[in-house]
Coordinates of C-alpha atoms in Angstrom, one line a residue:
X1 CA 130.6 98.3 117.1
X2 CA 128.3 96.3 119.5
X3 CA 124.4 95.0 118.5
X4 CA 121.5 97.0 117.3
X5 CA 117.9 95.5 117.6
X6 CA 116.1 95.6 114.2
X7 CA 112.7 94.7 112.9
X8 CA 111.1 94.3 109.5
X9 CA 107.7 95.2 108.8
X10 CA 104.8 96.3 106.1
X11 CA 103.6 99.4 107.4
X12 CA 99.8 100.2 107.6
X13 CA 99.9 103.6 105.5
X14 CA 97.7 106.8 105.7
X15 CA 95.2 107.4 106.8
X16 CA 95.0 103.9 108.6
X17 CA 98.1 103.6 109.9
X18 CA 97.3 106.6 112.1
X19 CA 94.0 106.0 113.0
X20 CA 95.0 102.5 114.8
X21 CA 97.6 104.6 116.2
X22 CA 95.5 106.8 117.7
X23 CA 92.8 104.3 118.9
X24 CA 96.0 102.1 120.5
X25 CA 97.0 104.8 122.4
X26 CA 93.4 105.7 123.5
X27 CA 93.3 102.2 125.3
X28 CA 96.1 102.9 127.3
X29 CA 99.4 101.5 125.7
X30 CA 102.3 103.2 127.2
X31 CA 104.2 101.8 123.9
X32 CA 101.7 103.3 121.2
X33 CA 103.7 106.5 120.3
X34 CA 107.3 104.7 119.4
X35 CA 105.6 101.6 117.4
X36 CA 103.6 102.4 114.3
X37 CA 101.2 100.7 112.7
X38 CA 102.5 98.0 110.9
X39 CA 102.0 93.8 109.9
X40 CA 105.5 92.1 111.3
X41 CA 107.7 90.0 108.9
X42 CA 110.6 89.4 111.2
X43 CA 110.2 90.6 115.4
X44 CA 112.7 92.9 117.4
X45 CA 116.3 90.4 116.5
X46 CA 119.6 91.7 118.0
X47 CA 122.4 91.5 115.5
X48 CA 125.8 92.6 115.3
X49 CA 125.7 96.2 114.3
X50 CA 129.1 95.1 111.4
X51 CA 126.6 93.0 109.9
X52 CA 123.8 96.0 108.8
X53 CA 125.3 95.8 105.0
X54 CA 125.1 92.1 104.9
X55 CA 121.4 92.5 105.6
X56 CA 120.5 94.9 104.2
X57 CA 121.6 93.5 100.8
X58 CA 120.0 90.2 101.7
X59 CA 116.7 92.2 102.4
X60 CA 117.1 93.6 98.9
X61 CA 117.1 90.6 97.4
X62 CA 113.8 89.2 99.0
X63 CA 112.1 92.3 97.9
X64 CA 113.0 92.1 94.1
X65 CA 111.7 88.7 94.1
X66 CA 108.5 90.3 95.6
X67 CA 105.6 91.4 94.1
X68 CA 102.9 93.9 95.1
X69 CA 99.9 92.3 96.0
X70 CA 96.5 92.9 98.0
X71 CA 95.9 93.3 102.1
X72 CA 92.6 93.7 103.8
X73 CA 92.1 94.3 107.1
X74 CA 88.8 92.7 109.0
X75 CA 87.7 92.4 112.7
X76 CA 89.6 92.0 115.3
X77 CA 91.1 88.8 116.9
X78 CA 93.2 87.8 120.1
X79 CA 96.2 86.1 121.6
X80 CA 95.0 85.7 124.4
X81 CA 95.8 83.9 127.4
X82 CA 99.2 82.7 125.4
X83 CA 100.2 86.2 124.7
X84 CA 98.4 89.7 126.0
X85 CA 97.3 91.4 122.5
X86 CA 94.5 91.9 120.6
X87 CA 95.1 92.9 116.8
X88 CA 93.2 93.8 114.0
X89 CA 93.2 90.3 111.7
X90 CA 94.8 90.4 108.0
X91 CA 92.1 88.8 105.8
X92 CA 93.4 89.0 102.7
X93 CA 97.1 89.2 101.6
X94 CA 98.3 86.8 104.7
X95 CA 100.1 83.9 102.1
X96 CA 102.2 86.4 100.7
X97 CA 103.3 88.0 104.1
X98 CA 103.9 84.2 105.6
X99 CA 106.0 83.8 102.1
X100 CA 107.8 86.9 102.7
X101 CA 108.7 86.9 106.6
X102 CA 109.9 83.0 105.5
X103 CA 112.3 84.3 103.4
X104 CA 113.4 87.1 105.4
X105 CA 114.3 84.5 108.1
X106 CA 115.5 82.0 105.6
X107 CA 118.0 79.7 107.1
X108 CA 120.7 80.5 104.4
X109 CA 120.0 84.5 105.6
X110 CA 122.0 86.7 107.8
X111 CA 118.7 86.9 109.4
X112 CA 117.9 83.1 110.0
X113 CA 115.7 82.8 113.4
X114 CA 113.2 80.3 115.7
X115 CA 110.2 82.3 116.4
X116 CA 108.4 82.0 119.5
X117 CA 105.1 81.7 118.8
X118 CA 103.8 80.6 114.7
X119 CA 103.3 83.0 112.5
X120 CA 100.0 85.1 112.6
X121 CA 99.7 88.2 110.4
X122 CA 98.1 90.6 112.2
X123 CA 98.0 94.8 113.4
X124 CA 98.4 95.2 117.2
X125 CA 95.7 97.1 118.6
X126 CA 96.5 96.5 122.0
X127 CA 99.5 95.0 124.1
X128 CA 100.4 94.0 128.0
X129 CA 97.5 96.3 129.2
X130 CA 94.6 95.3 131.4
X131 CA 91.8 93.2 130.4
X132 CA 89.3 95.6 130.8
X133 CA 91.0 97.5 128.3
X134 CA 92.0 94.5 126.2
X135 CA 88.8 93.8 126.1
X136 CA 87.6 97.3 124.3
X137 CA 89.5 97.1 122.3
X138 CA 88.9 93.9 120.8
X139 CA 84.8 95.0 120.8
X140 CA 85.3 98.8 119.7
X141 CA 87.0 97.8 116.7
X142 CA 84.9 94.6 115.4
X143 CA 83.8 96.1 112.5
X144 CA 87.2 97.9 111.2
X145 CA 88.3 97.4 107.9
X146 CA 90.7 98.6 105.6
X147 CA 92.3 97.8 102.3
X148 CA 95.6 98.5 100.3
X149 CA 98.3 97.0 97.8
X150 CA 101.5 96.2 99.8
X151 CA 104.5 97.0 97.5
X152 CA 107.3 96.2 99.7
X153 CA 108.5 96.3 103.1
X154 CA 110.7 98.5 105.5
X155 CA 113.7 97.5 108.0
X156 CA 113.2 99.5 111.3
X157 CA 116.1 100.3 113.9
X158 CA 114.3 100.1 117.7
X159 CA 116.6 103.4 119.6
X160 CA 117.7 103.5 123.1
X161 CA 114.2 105.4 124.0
X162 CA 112.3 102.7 122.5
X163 CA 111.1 103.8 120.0
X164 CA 111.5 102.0 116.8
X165 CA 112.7 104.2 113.4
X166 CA 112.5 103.6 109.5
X167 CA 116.5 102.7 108.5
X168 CA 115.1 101.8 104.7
X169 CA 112.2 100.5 102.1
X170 CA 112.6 97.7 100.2
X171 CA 110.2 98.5 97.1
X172 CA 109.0 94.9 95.3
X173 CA 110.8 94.0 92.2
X174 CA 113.9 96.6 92.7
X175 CA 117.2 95.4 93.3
X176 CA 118.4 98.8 95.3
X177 CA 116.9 99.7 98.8
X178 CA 115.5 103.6 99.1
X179 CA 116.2 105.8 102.0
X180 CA 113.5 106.2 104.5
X181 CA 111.1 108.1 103.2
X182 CA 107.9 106.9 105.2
X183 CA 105.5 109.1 106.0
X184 CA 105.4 109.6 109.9
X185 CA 102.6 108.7 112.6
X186 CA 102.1 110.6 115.8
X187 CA 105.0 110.7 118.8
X188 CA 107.9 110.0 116.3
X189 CA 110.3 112.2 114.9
X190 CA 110.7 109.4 112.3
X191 CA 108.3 106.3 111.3
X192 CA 109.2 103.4 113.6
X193 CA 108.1 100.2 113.4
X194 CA 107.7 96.9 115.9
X195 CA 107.2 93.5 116.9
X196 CA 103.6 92.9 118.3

């Protein structure tokens, strides 16, 4: 069956989610149309495609011990020099995602990973492009702020073209996933999601 590359992510819905979209791409990221807005639980991991219903059931039982709670978006913030990216910073609601993307990469999981760098919640404005632009970005969009209840999370499938699709949600406090339903943000035929 060979590996698939899969990601887990809250995504930023409507009408933020394509709004940050649309202001990535205005900076110049060549990877803006196949990654939607989103807050990363677990990064782009290659599995073993056999082992999709093994996750998927694990992923269903982090999400019904979930429950909804609050996220605000505030300012922006920046990796930089360790990593190229500037992001939109999660202000309130980041305890719950750190408990969540623990879980999800629980050592007892089918999912069980090292991450590379520690774990920031954040909304990548802007990735790998020049500083000029990386530097916009991280001015133009100072004062943005948003706010939402998260009330679950999605897995995400990244295709052969790159671009990352919704597989399934996993609603807080169910025990069954439900099929991708996502609304979709510019440049994909389906809501993807991504790493950084």
């Amino acid at each position: 069956m060979g590996t698939v590359t899969l990601g887990v992510s809250i995504a930023v819905p409507e009408p933020y989610g394509s709004f940050l979209q649309k202001r990535r791409e205005g900076f110049g990221d060549p990877h803006a149309h196949g990654i939607p807005t989103h807050v990363t639980l677990l990064p782009p991991t290659e599995v073993e495609a056999s082992s999709l219903p093994v996750i998927e059931a694990y992923l269903a039982e982090v999400a019904a011990a979930g429950r909804p709670f609050p996220m605000r978006l505030a300012g922006t913030g920046t990796f930089r020099p360790l990593s190229p990216v500037v992001f939109v910073n999660v202000v309130e609601g980041s305890s719950a995602c750190s408990w969540l993307q623990k879980r999800i990469r629980h050592a007892s999981g089918p999912l069980a990973r090292e991450l590379q760098f520690p774990y920031h919640p954040h909304v990548t404005v802007a990735h790998g492009i020049p500083e000029e632009a990386m530097d916009r970005a991280y001015e133009e969009l100072a004062d943005y702020e948003a706010a939402w209840t998260i009330d679950g999370f999605a897995l995400y499938e990244q295709g052969a073209d790159g671009v990352w699709r919704l597989d399934r949600e996993y609603p807080f406090g169910k025990e069954e996933p439900l099929p991708a339903a996502v609304p979709g943000q510019t440049g994909a035929s389906r809501p993807p999601a991504a790493s950084r």
